[in-house]
Coordinates of C-alpha atoms in Angstrom, one line a residue:
X1318 CA 7.0 -29.4 -12.1
X1319 CA 7.3 -26.4 -14.5
X1320 CA 5.4 -23.3 -13.7
X1321 CA 2.4 -22.5 -15.8
X1322 CA 2.9 -19.8 -18.4
X1323 CA 1.6 -16.5 -17.2
X1324 CA -1.7 -15.5 -18.8
X1325 CA -1.7 -12.9 -21.6
X1326 CA -4.0 -9.9 -21.9
X1327 CA -4.3 -6.3 -20.6
X1328 CA -2.2 -5.8 -17.5
X1329 CA -3.8 -4.5 -14.3
X1330 CA -0.9 -2.1 -13.6
X1331 CA 1.0 0.7 -15.3
X1332 CA 4.5 2.1 -15.1
X1333 CA 5.6 5.6 -14.0
X1334 CA 9.0 6.3 -15.5
X1335 CA 11.7 7.7 -13.3
X1336 CA 12.7 11.3 -13.8
X1337 CA 16.2 12.2 -15.1
X1338 CA 17.0 14.3 -12.1
X1339 CA 18.3 12.4 -9.1
X1340 CA 16.6 12.8 -5.7
X1341 CA 17.6 15.7 -3.6
X1342 CA 19.1 14.3 -0.4
X1343 CA 19.5 16.2 2.8
X1344 CA 20.3 15.8 6.5
X1345 CA 17.2 14.3 8.2
X1346 CA 15.6 15.9 11.2
X1347 CA 16.8 14.7 14.6
X1348 CA 14.7 13.1 17.3
X1349 CA 16.2 15.0 20.2
X1350 CA 13.2 17.4 20.7
X1351 CA 9.8 18.3 19.2
X1352 CA 9.7 21.0 16.6
X1353 CA 7.4 22.1 13.8
X1354 CA 4.6 19.6 13.1
X1355 CA 4.1 16.8 15.7
X1356 CA 0.9 15.1 16.6
X1357 CA -1.6 12.6 15.3
X1358 CA -4.5 12.3 12.9
X1359 CA -7.5 10.0 13.4
X1360 CA -8.2 8.3 10.0
X1361 CA -11.2 6.4 8.6
X1362 CA -10.6 3.9 5.8
X1363 CA -13.5 2.9 3.7
X1364 CA -13.4 0.2 1.1
X1365 CA -14.5 1.8 -2.2
X1366 CA -13.8 -1.2 -4.5
X1367 CA -16.0 -4.3 -4.6
X1368 CA -13.7 -6.1 -2.2
X1369 CA -10.5 -5.6 -0.1
X1370 CA -8.1 -8.4 0.6
X1371 CA -5.2 -8.0 3.1
X1372 CA -3.3 -11.2 3.4
X1373 CA -2.1 -12.7 6.7
X1374 CA 0.1 -15.4 5.2
X1375 CA -2.1 -18.0 6.8
X1376 CA -4.4 -20.7 5.3
X1377 CA -7.7 -21.7 6.6
X1378 CA -10.4 -24.2 5.5
X1379 CA -14.1 -23.6 4.7
X1380 CA -16.9 -25.9 3.6
X1381 CA -17.5 -26.0 -0.2
X1382 CA -19.6 -28.4 -2.2
X1383 CA -19.7 -31.0 0.6
X1384 CA -15.9 -30.9 1.2
X1385 CA -13.3 -28.6 2.7
X1386 CA -11.4 -26.0 0.6
X1387 CA -8.3 -24.0 1.6
X1388 CA -8.3 -20.2 1.4
X1389 CA -6.0 -17.3 2.1
X1390 CA -7.1 -15.7 5.3
X1391 CA -7.6 -12.0 5.9
X1392 CA -5.1 -10.4 8.4
X1393 CA -6.1 -10.6 12.1
X1394 CA -4.6 -9.6 15.4
X1395 CA -5.9 -11.5 18.5
X1396 CA -8.8 -12.8 16.4
X1397 CA -9.8 -9.3 15.1
X1398 CA -9.7 -8.2 11.5
X1399 CA -7.0 -5.6 10.9
X1400 CA -5.2 -3.8 8.2
X1401 CA -1.6 -3.8 9.5
X1402 CA -0.2 -0.3 10.0
X1403 CA 3.0 -1.4 8.2
X1404 CA 0.9 -2.1 5.1
X1405 CA -0.8 1.3 5.2
X1406 CA 2.6 2.9 5.7
X1407 CA 4.0 1.1 2.7
X1408 CA 1.2 2.1 0.5
X1409 CA 1.4 5.8 1.5
X1410 CA 5.2 5.7 1.1
X1411 CA 5.0 4.5 -2.5
X1412 CA 2.9 7.5 -3.3
X1413 CA 5.3 9.9 -1.5
X1414 CA 8.2 8.4 -3.4
X1415 CA 6.5 8.9 -6.7
X1416 CA 5.3 12.5 -6.2
X1417 CA 8.5 13.8 -4.4
X1418 CA 11.2 12.4 -6.7
X1419 CA 12.6 10.1 -3.9
X1420 CA 14.6 6.9 -4.2
X1421 CA 13.0 3.6 -5.1
X1422 CA 13.2 2.0 -1.7
X1423 CA 12.3 -1.5 -2.8
X1424 CA 12.9 -3.2 -6.1
X1425 CA 12.2 -6.8 -7.2
X1426 CA 14.9 -9.1 -8.4
X1427 CA 16.1 -8.1 -11.8
X1428 CA 14.6 -4.6 -11.6
X1429 CA 16.7 -1.4 -11.6
X1430 CA 16.2 2.2 -10.6
X1431 CA 19.1 4.1 -12.2
X1432 CA 19.8 7.4 -10.4
X1433 CA 17.1 6.5 -7.8
X1434 CA 18.8 3.7 -5.9
X1435 CA 17.8 3.2 -2.3
X1436 CA 19.4 5.6 0.2
X1437 CA 22.5 4.1 1.9
X1438 CA 23.9 7.0 4.0
X1439 CA 21.6 7.8 7.0
X1440 CA 23.0 11.4 7.1
X1441 CA 21.8 12.3 3.5
X1442 CA 18.4 11.0 2.7
X1443 CA 15.7 11.6 0.0
X1444 CA 12.3 13.1 1.1
X1445 CA 10.6 9.7 1.5
X1446 CA 13.4 8.2 3.6
X1447 CA 13.5 11.3 5.8
X1448 CA 9.8 10.8 6.5
X1449 CA 9.5 7.0 6.7
X1450 CA 13.0 6.0 7.7
X1451 CA 15.6 3.6 6.4
X1452 CA 18.5 1.6 7.7
X1453 CA 20.2 3.6 10.4
X1454 CA 17.4 6.2 10.7
X1455 CA 14.1 5.9 12.4
X1456 CA 11.2 7.4 10.5
X1457 CA 8.9 10.2 11.8
X1458 CA 5.7 8.9 10.3
X1459 CA 3.9 5.8 11.7
X1460 CA 0.4 4.2 11.3
X1461 CA -1.5 2.1 13.8
X1462 CA -3.2 -1.0 12.7
X1463 CA -6.6 -0.2 11.3
X1464 CA -9.5 -1.9 13.1
X1465 CA -13.1 -2.4 12.0
X1466 CA -15.7 0.3 12.6
X1467 CA -18.9 -1.5 13.6
X1468 CA -19.6 -5.0 12.4
X1469 CA -17.4 -5.9 9.4
X1470 CA -18.1 -9.3 7.8
X1471 CA -15.9 -11.3 5.5
X1472 CA -16.7 -13.6 2.6
X1473 CA -14.8 -15.9 0.3
X1474 CA -14.3 -15.3 -3.4
X1475 CA -12.2 -16.9 -6.1
X1476 CA -9.6 -15.1 -8.1
X1477 CA -7.0 -16.1 -10.8
X1478 CA -3.5 -16.6 -9.6
X1479 CA -1.5 -13.4 -9.2
X1480 CA 1.5 -13.0 -11.5
X1481 CA 4.3 -10.5 -10.8
X1482 CA 4.7 -7.8 -13.3
X1483 CA 7.7 -7.9 -15.6
X1484 CA 10.2 -5.0 -15.5
X1485 CA 9.4 -2.3 -18.1
X1486 CA 11.4 -2.1 -21.3
X1487 CA 12.6 1.3 -20.3
X1488 CA 15.3 1.6 -17.6
X1489 CA 13.5 1.6 -14.3
X1490 CA 10.1 2.8 -13.1
X1491 CA 7.4 2.5 -10.5
X1492 CA 4.4 0.2 -10.6
X1493 CA 0.9 1.3 -9.7
X1494 CA -2.3 -0.7 -10.2
X1495 CA -5.5 0.4 -11.8
X1496 CA -8.7 0.5 -9.9
X1497 CA -10.7 -2.0 -11.9
X1498 CA -14.1 -3.6 -11.5
X1499 CA -14.0 -7.1 -10.0
X1500 CA -15.1 -9.9 -12.4
X1501 CA -17.0 -12.5 -10.4
X1502 CA -16.0 -16.1 -10.8
X1503 CA -17.9 -19.3 -9.9
X1504 CA -16.8 -21.1 -6.7
X1505 CA -15.7 -24.3 -8.5
X1506 CA -12.1 -25.2 -7.6
X1507 CA -9.8 -25.1 -10.6
X1508 CA -6.1 -24.9 -11.6
X1509 CA -4.4 -21.5 -11.5
X1510 CA -7.0 -20.0 -9.2
X1511 CA -7.3 -19.5 -5.5
X1512 CA -9.8 -18.6 -2.8
X1513 CA -9.3 -15.6 -0.6
X1514 CA -11.1 -14.0 2.4
X1515 CA -12.2 -10.5 1.7
X1516 CA -14.3 -7.6 3.2
X1517 CA -16.9 -6.0 0.9
X1518 CA -17.5 -2.5 -0.4
X1519 CA -18.5 0.0 2.3
X1520 CA -16.6 -1.7 5.1
X1521 CA -14.9 0.8 7.3
X1522 CA -11.7 0.8 9.5
X1523 CA -10.2 3.2 11.9
X1524 CA -6.5 4.0 12.2
X1525 CA -4.2 6.7 13.6
X1526 CA -1.4 8.5 11.8
X1527 CA 1.4 9.6 14.1
X1528 CA 4.0 12.2 12.9
X1529 CA 6.9 13.9 14.6
X1530 CA 9.1 16.9 13.7
X1531 CA 7.7 17.4 10.2
X1532 CA 8.4 20.7 8.4
X1533 CA 5.5 22.4 6.8
X1534 CA 6.6 21.1 3.4
X1535 CA 6.9 17.6 4.7
X1536 CA 3.4 17.8 6.3
X1537 CA 2.0 19.0 3.1
X1538 CA 3.6 16.1 1.2
X1539 CA 2.2 13.6 3.7
X1540 CA -1.3 15.0 3.7
X1541 CA -1.3 15.1 -0.1
X1542 CA -0.1 11.5 -0.3
X1543 CA -3.1 10.2 1.8
X1544 CA -5.4 12.0 -0.6
X1545 CA -6.3 15.2 1.2
X1546 CA -6.5 18.7 -0.2
X1547 CA -8.2 22.0 0.3
X1548 CA -11.5 22.5 -1.4
X1549 CA -11.3 24.8 -4.4
X1550 CA -14.8 26.1 -3.7
X1551 CA -14.1 26.7 0.1
X1552 CA -10.4 26.8 1.1
X1553 CA -11.4 26.5 4.7
X1554 CA -12.5 22.9 4.1
X1555 CA -10.4 19.8 3.5
X1556 CA -11.6 17.3 0.9
X1557 CA -10.5 13.9 -0.3

């Protein structure tokens, strides 16, 4: 059966074009001993949009209008809601790649990243690969799974099917999504829509960031990528 035509209208994402200068690649730090910045940070993640959905790849059933309806379940580990550490790491890495002129580590089929292709030599890596790792080199930044703080409840909502963004007309780029308001839909099953399990605004999760052998510059890059900075009014305070 042919796939439905993708809907038209404003796109929920934007493109950041790649710079003309290729990433600066250097020898990564070794793991033989501790040096510079090593430790951990306790993090608290709060949902600031109307909802957060983190897929598990599993389908479940819920009662709807006298029958049963399938929905995409929120990620869980041993029955507990979680935001997988790998997902947090991927989100932070995408920001590090964009603000540090690093390689484009992952591209979709048909996309290109001229001059910013993924690092192949483990002895000469871009800033992001030196931090998060790549084939042949273990990264020095890791996140634990984020677990709920207090009682976090889920609910089911309906959304339109998700369509992959098309490559930009210009040669290569990075995709980032806008923070837009959720448009509620009725709970009537219909074609080209799906039900998902979400947590609502204000839900909080706790995670731990582990880092090893980071230089001061790398530590600054990582902290900036997770949204932290010094207060302009009071430099002794850290703000989001």
